[in-house]
Tab-separated table of C-alpha atoms and ligand atoms in Angstrom:
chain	number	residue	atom	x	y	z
A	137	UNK	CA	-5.224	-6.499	-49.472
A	138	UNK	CA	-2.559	-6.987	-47.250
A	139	UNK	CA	-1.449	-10.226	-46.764
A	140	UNK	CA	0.961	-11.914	-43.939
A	141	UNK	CA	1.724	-15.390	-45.505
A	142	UNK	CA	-0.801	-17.471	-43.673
A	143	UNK	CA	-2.136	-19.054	-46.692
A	144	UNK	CA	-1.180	-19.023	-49.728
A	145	UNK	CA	-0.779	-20.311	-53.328
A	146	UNK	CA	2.610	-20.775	-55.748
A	147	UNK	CA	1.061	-20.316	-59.104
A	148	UNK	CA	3.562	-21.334	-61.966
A	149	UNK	CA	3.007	-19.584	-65.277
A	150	UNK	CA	6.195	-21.312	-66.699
A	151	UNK	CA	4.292	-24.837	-66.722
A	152	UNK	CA	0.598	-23.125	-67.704
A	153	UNK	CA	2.095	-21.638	-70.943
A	154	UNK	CA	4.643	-25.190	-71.098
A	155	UNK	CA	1.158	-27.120	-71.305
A	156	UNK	CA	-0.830	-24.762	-73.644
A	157	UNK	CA	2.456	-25.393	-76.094
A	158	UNK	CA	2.153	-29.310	-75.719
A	159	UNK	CA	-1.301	-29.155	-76.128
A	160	UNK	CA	-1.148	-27.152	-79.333
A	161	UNK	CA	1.983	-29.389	-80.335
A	162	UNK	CA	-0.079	-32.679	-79.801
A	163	UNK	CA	-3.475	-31.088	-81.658
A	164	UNK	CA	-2.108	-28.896	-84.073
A	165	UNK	CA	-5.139	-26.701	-83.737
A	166	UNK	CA	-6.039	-22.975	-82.779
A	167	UNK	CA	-6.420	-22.584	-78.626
A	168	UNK	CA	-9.452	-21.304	-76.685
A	169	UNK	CA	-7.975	-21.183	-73.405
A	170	UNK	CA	-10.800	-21.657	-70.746
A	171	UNK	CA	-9.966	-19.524	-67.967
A	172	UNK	CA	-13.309	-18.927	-66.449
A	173	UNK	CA	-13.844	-19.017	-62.749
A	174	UNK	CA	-10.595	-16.931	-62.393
A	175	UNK	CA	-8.695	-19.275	-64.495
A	176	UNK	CA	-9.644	-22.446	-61.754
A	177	UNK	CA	-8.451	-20.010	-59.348
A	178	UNK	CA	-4.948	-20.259	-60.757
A	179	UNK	CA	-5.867	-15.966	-61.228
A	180	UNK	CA	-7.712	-15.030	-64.601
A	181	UNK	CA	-6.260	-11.853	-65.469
A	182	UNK	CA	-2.085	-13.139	-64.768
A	183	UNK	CA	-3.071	-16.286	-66.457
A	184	UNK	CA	-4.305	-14.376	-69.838
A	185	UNK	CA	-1.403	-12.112	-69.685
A	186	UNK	CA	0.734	-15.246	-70.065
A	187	UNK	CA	-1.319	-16.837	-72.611
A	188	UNK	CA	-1.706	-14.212	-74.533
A	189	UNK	CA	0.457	-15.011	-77.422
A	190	UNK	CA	-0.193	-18.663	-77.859
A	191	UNK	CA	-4.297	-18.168	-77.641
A	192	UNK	CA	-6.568	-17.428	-80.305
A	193	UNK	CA	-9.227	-16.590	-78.042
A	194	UNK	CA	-9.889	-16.463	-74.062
A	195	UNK	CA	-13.127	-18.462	-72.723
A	196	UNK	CA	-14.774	-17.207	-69.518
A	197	UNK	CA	-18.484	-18.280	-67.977
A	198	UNK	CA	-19.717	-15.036	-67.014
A	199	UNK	CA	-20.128	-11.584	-68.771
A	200	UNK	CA	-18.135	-10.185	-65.084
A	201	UNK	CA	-15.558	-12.135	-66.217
A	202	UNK	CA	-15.156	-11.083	-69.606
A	203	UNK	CA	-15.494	-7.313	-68.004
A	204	UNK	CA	-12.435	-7.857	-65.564
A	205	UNK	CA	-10.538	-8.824	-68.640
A	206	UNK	CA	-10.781	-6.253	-70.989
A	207	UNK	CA	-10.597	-3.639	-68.056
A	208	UNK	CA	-7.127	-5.430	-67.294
A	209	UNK	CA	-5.697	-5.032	-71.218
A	210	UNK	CA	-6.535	-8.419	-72.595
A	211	UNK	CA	-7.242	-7.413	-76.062
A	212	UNK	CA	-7.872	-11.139	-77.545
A	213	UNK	CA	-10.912	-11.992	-78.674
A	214	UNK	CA	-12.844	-13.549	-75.128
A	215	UNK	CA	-15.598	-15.601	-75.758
A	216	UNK	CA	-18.911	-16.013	-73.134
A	217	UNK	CA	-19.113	-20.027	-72.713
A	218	UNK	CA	-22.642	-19.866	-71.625
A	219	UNK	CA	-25.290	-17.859	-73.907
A	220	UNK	CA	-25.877	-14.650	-71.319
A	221	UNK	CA	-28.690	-13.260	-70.324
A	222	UNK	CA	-30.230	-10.564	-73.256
A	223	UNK	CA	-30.252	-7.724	-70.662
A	224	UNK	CA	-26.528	-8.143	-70.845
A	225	UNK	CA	-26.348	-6.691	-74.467
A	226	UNK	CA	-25.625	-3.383	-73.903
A	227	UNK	CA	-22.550	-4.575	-72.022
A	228	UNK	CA	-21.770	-7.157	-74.911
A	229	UNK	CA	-21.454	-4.980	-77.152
A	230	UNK	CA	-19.351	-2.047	-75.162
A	231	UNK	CA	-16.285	-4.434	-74.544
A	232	UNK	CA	-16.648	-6.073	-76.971
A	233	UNK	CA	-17.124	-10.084	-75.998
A	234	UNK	CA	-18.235	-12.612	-78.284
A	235	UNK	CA	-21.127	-14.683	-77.002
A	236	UNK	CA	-22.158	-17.895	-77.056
A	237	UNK	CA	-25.951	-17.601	-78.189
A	238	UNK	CA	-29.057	-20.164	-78.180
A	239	UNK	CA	-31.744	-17.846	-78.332
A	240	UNK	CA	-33.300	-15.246	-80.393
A	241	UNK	CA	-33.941	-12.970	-77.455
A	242	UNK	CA	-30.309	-12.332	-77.066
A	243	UNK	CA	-29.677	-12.306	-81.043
A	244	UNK	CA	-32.121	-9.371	-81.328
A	245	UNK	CA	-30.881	-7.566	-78.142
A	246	UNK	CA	-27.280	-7.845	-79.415
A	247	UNK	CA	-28.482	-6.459	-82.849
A	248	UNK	CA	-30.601	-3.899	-81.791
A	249	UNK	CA	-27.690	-2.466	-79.071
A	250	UNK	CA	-26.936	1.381	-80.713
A	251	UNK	CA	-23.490	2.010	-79.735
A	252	UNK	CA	-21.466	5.017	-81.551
A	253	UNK	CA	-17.848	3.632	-81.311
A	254	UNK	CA	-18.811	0.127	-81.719
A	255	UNK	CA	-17.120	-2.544	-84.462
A	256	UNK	CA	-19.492	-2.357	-87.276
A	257	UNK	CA	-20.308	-6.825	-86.678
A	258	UNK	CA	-21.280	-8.078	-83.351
A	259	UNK	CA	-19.446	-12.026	-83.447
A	260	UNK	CA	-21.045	-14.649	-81.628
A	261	UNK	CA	-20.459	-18.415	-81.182
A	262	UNK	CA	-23.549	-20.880	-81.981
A	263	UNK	CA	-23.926	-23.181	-79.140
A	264	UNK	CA	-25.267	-26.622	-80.072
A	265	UNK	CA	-26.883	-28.971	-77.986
A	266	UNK	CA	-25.524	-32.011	-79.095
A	267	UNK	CA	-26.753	-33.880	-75.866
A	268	UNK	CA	-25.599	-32.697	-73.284
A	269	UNK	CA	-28.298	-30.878	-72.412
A	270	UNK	CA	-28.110	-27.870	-70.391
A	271	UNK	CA	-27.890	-24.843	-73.374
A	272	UNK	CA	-27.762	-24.463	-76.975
A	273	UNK	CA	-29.931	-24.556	-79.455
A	274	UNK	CA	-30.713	-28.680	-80.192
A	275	UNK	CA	-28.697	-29.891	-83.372
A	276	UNK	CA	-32.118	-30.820	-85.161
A	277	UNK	CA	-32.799	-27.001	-84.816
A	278	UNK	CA	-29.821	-25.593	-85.626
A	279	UNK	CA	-29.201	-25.095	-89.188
A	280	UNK	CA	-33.357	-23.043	-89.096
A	281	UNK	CA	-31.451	-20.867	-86.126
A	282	UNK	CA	-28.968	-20.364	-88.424
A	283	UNK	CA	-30.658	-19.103	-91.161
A	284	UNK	CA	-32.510	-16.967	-89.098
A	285	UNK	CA	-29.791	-15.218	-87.441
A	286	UNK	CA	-28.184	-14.725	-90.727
A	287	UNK	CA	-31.100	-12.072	-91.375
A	288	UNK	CA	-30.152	-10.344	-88.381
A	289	UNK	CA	-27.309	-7.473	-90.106
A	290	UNK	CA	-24.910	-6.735	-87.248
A	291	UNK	CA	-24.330	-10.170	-86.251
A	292	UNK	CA	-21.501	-11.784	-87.519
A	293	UNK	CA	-21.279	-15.806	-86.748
A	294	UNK	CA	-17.846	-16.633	-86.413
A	295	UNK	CA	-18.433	-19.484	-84.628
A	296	UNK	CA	-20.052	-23.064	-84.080
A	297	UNK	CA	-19.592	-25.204	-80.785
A	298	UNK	CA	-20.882	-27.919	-78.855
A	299	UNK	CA	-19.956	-29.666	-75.792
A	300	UNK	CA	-19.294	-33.009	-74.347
A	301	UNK	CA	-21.301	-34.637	-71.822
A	302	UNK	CA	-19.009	-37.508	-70.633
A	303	UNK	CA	-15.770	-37.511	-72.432
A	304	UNK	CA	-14.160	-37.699	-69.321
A	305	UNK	CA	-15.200	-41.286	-68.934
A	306	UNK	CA	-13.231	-44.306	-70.113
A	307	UNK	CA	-16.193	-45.476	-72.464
A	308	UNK	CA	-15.835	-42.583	-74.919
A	309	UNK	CA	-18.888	-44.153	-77.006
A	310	UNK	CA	-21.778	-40.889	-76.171
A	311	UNK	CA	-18.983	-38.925	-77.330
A	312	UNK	CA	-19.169	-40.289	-80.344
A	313	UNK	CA	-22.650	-40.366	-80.907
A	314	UNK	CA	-22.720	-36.250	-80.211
A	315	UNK	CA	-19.641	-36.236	-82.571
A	316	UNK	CA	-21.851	-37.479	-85.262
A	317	UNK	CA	-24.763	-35.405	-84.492
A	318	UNK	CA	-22.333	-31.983	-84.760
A	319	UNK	CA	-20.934	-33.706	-87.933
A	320	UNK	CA	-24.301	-33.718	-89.505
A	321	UNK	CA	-25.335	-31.086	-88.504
A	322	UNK	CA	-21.894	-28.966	-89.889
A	323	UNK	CA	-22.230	-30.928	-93.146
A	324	UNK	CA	-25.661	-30.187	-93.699
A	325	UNK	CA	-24.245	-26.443	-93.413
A	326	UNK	CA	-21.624	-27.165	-96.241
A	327	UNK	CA	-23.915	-29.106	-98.191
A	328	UNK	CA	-26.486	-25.706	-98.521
A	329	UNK	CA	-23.014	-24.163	-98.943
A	330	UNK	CA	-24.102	-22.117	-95.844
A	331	UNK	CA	-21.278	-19.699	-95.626
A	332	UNK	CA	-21.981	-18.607	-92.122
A	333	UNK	CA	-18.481	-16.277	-91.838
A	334	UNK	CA	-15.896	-16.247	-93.818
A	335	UNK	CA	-13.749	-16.877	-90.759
A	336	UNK	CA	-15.573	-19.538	-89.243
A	337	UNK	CA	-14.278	-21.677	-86.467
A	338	UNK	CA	-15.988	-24.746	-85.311
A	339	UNK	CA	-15.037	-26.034	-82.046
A	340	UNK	CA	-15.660	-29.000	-79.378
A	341	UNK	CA	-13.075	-30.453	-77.535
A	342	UNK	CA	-13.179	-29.744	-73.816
A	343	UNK	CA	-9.861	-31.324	-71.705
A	344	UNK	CA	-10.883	-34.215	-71.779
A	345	UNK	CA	-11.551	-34.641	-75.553
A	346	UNK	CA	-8.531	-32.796	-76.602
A	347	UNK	CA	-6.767	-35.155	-74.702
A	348	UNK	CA	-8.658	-38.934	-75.829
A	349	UNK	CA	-10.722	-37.518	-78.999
A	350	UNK	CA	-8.590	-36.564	-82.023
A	351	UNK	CA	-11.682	-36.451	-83.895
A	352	UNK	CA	-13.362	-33.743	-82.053
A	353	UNK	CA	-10.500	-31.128	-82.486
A	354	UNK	CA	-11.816	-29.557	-85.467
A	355	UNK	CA	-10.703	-25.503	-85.671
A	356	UNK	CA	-9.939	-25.345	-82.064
A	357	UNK	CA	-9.744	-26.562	-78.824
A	358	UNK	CA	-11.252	-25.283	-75.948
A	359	UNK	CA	-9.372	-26.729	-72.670
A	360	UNK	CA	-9.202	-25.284	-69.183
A	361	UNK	CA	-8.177	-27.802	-66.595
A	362	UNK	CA	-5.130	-29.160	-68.627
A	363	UNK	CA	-3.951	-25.915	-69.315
A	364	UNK	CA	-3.099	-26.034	-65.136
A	365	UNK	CA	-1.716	-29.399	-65.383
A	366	UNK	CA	-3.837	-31.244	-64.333
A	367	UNK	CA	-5.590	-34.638	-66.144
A	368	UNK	CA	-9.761	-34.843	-66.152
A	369	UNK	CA	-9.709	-38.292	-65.588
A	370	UNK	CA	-7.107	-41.196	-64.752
A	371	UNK	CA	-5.777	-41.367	-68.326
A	372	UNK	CA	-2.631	-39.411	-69.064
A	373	UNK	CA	-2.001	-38.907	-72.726
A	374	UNK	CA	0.256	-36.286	-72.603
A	375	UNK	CA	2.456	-35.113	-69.683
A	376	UNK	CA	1.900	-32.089	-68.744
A	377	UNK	CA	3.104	-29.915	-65.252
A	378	UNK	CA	0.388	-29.018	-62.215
A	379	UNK	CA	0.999	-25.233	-61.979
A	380	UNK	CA	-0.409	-24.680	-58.339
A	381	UNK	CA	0.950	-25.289	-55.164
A	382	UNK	CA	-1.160	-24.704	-51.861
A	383	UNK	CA	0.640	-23.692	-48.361
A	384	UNK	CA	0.302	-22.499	-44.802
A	385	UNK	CA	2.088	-22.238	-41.822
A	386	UNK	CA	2.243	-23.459	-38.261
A	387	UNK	CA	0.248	-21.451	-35.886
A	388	UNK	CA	0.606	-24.255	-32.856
A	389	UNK	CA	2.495	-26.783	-31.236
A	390	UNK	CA	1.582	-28.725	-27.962
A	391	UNK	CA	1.038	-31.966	-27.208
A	392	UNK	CA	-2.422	-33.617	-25.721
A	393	UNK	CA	-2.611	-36.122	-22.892
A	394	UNK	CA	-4.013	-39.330	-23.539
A	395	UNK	CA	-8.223	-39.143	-24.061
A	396	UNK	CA	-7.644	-35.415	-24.615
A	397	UNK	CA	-9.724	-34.652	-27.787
A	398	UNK	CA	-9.334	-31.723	-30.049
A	399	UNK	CA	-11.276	-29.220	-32.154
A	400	UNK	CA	-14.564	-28.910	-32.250
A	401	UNK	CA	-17.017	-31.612	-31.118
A	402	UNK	CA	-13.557	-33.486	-30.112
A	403	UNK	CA	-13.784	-36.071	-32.177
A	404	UNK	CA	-10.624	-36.976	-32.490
A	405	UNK	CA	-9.270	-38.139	-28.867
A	406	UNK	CA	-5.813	-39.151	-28.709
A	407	UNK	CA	-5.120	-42.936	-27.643
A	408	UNK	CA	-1.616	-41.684	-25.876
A	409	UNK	CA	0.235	-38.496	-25.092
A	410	UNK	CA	0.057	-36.794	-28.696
A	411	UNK	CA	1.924	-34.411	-30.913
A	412	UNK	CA	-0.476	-31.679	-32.369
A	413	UNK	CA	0.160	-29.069	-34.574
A	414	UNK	CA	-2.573	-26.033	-36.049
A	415	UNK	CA	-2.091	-25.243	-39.491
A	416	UNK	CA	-3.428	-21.931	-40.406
A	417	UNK	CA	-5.757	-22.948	-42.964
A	418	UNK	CA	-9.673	-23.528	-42.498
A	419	UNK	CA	-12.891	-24.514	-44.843
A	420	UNK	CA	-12.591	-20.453	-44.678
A	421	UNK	CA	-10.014	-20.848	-47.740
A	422	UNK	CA	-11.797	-23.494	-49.509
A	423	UNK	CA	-9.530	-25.953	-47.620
A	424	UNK	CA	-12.380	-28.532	-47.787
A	425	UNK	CA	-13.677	-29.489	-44.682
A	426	UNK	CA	-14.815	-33.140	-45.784
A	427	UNK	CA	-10.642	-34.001	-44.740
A	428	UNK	CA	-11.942	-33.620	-41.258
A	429	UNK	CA	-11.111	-36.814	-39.403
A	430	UNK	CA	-13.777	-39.304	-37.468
A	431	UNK	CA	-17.569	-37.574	-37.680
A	432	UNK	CA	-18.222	-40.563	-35.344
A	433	UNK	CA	-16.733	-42.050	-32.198
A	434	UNK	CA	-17.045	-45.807	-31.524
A	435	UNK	CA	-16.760	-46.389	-28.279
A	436	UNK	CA	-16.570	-50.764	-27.869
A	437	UNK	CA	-14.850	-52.021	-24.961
A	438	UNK	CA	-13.715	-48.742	-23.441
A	439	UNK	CA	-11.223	-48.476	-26.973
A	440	UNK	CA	-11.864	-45.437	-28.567
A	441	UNK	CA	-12.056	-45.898	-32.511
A	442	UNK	CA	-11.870	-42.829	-35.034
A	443	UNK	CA	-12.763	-43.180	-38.850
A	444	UNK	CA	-9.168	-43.345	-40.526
A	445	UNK	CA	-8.261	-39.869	-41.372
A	446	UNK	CA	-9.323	-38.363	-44.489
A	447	UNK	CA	-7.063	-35.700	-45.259
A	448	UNK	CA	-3.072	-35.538	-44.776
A	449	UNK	CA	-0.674	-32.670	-45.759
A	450	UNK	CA	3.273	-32.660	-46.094
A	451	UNK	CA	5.075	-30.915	-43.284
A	452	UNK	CA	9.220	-31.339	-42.295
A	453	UNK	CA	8.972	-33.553	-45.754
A	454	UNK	CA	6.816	-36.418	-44.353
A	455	UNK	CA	3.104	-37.246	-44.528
A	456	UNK	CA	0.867	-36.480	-41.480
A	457	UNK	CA	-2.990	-36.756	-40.988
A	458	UNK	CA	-5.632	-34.310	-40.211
A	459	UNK	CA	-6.971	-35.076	-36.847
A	460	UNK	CA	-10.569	-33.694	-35.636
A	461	UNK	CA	-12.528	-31.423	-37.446
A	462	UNK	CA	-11.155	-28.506	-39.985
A	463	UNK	CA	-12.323	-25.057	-38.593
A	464	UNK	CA	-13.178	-22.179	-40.344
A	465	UNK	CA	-9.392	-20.936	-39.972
A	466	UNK	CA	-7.534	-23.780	-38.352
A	467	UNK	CA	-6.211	-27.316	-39.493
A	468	UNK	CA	-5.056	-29.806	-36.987
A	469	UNK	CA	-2.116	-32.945	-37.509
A	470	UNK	CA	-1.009	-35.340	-35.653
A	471	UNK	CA	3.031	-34.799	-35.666
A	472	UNK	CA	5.683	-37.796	-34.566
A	473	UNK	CA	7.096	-37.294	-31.213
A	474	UNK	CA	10.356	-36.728	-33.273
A	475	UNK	CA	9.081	-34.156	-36.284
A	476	UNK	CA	11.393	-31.359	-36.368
A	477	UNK	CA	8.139	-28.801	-36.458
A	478	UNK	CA	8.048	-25.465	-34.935
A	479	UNK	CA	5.744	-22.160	-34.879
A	480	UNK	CA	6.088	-20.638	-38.427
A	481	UNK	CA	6.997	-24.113	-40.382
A	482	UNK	CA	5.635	-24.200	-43.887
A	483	UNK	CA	3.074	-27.155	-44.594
A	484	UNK	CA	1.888	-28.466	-48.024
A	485	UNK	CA	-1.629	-29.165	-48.723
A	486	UNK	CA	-1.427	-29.445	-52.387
A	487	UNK	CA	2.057	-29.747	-54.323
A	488	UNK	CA	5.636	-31.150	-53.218
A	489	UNK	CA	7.624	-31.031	-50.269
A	490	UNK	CA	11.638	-32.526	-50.495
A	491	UNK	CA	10.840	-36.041	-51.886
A	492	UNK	CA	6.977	-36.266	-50.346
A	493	UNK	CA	3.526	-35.347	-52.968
A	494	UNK	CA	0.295	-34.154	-52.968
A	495	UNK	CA	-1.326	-34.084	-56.047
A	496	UNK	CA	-4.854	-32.372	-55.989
A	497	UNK	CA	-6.606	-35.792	-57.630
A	498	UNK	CA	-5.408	-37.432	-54.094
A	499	UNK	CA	-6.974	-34.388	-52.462
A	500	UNK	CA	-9.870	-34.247	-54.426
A	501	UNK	CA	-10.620	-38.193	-54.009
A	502	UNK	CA	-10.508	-38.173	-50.462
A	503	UNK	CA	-12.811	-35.356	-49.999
A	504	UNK	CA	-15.205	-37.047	-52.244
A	505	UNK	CA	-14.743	-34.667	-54.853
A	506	UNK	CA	-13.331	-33.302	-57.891
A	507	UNK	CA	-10.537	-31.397	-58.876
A	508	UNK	CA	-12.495	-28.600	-60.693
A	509	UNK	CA	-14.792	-28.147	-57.105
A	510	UNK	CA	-10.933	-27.931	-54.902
A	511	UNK	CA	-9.534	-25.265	-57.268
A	512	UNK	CA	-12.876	-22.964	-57.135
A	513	UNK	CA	-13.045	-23.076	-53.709
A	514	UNK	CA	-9.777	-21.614	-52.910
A	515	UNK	CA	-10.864	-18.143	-51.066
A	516	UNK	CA	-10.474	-15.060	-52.151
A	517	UNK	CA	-8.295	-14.634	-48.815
A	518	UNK	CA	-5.287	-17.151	-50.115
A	519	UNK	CA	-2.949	-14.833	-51.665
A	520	UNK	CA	-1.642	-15.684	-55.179
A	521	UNK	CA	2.118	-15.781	-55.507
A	522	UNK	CA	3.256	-16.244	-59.437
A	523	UNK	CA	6.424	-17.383	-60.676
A	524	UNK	CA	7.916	-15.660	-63.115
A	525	UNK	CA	7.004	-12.628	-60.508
B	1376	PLP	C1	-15.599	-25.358	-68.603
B	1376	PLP	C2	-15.821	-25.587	-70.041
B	1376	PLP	C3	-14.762	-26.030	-70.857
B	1376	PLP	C4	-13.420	-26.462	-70.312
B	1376	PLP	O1	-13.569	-27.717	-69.647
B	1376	PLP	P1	-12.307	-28.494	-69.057
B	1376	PLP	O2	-12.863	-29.808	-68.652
B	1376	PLP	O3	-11.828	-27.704	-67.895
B	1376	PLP	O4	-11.296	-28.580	-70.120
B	1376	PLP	C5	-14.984	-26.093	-72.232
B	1376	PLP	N1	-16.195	-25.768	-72.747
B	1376	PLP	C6	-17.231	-25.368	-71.995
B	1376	PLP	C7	-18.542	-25.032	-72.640
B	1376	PLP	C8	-17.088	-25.290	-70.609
B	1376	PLP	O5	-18.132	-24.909	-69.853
């Protein structure tokens, strides 16, 4: 696609492969790098090719995802967070992903899939439902699953996972108590001396509880939002570099008389003569419309009251709020009489401008949101700039 520079994101893969170092530095373990949902939009396929000497293995959500990968040259192993459905076996098998599995529909699929050129073992990854609650197969279960899929002669289990339900939150105590039902449940393994591979890895920690929970590192880690730079909750650990930077340009400049109101539904009206200017970015590029300004006027006394803007970007290095609603394609601010702003100015939504910042937690927060949710809703229309080119 042709693009013109109305939109667009800075994506640095100098401080994505800087934070998969520190992160390896601080664990000392093997790295999954999550980069599912096009690597939090930071561009799956640029952000493997830059990984691809510090990760053991590549994590993605969606069988489509793993696809776009191998046909791109990623030859590390990529595992499939999220046991897929059996249909999908054939595919599996021919480019050759490693599931996570919870059910014995997919383990026979996978073993049953005839392929001529195909690596004699099929691996897959164990899910266990520790408590969070929405796949695997439940700890109690796991070690009969086990057993049973051992029977099954082209499967290879390489690996053993679970995942954390709230390790994002300051009280890290349900954590724990999954912690100790995967420890169990791994030691009952031993115990039976249970040699599910002979290259095992058994792996946990999401961000969150690479960052707080040395305990859950085991083989590997498994992180995808600190890999961009960016912390899962208020704690920061470890300092690590945001890699994204989200701009546009000025489309419009004009100023409004007094009770003037702009964009749709007008509701923002401007107490005195006002400087506007359109950004060219909408809720059409994931810019998220909940910024929008005032969704109710109060009108007391004859004084016009707007809800205190939401949003605010970084233009001519200063601060300004969104006024009225966010279109589709268009973003109003309110500029100072004396901004130095002019058609074709670049704005900041997310990232640094001379000495002014946006950080997407700031963005996130005031759209009621969180980070993950911003990053996933960039559009497909944003154009991805990288650094290194
Ligand atoms: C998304 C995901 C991760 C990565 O989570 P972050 O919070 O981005 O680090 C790890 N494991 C599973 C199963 C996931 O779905």
């Amino acid at each position: 696609m042709t693009t013109f520079s109305r939109t667009w994101i800075e994506i640095d893969l100098t401080a994505i492969m800087a934070n998969a170092a520190a992160i390896k530095a601080q664990t000392g373990t093997r790295l999954i790098a999550v980069i599912k949902a096009d690597a939090y939009g930071h561009g799956a396929v640029r952000v493997a090719q830059a990984l691809h000497e510090i990760a053991e293995m590549f994590a993605v959500a969606t069988v489509e995802e793993g696809i776009e990968l191998r046909e791109a040259g990623i030859r590390k192993p990529i595992l499939i967070l999220f046991s897929p459905l059996p249909e999908l076996a054939e595919a599996i098998v021919a480019y050759q992903l490693t599931p996570a599995i919870d059910n014995w529909q997919l383990a026979q699929r996978l073993n049953e899939v005839e392929q001529v050129d195909a690596v004699e073992r099929r691996a897959v990854h164990v899910d266990i439902n520790t408590g969070m609650n929405r796949s695997g197969v439940h700890w109690t279960e796991a070690k009969a699953f086990l057993d049973r899929l051992k029977t099954l002669k082209r499967l290879e289990i390489e690996g053993v996972f679970t995942h954390f339900a709230t390790a994002d939150e300051t009280d890290n105590s349900y954590a724990y108590v999954q912690l100790e039902r995967f420890s169990l449940l791994l030691a009952n393994l031993v115990e039976e001396s249970l040699s599910y591979s002979s290259t095992h890895i058994v792996h946990a920690a999401n961000s969150a509880a690479t960052l707080t929970i040395p305990e859950a590192r085991f083989d590997a880690v498994r992180p995808g939002l600190s890999l961009y730079g960016i912390y899962p909750s208020t704690e920061k650990p470890m300092p690590l570099q945001p890699a994204l930077t989200w701009k546009t340009r000025v489309g419009w400049v004009g100023w409004i008389e007094a009770g003037e109101g702009v964009s749709y539904g007008l509701t923002y009206r401007a107490p005195n003569r006002t400087r506007v200017a359109t950004l060219q970015v909408g809720y059409g590029d994931g810019y998220p419309r909940a910024l929008s300004n005032s969704l109710s006027i109060v009108r007391r006394e004859a004084v016009l009251r707007h809800t205190p803007s939401r949003g605010e970007v970084l233009i001519a290095g200063k601060r300004r709020p969104i006024i009225g609603r966010i279109c589709m394609d268009a973003t109003l601010i309110q500029l100072e009489p004396s901004d130095d702003v002019s058609i074709g100015d670049e704005a900041v939504l997310i990232g640094k401008q001379r000495d002014a910042e946006i950080g997407i937690d700031e963005v996130a927060a005031r759209a009621n949101t969180i980070s993950y949710h911003i990053l996933t809703q960039i559009s497909r229309r944003v154009a991805r700039n990288y650094k290194p080119l």
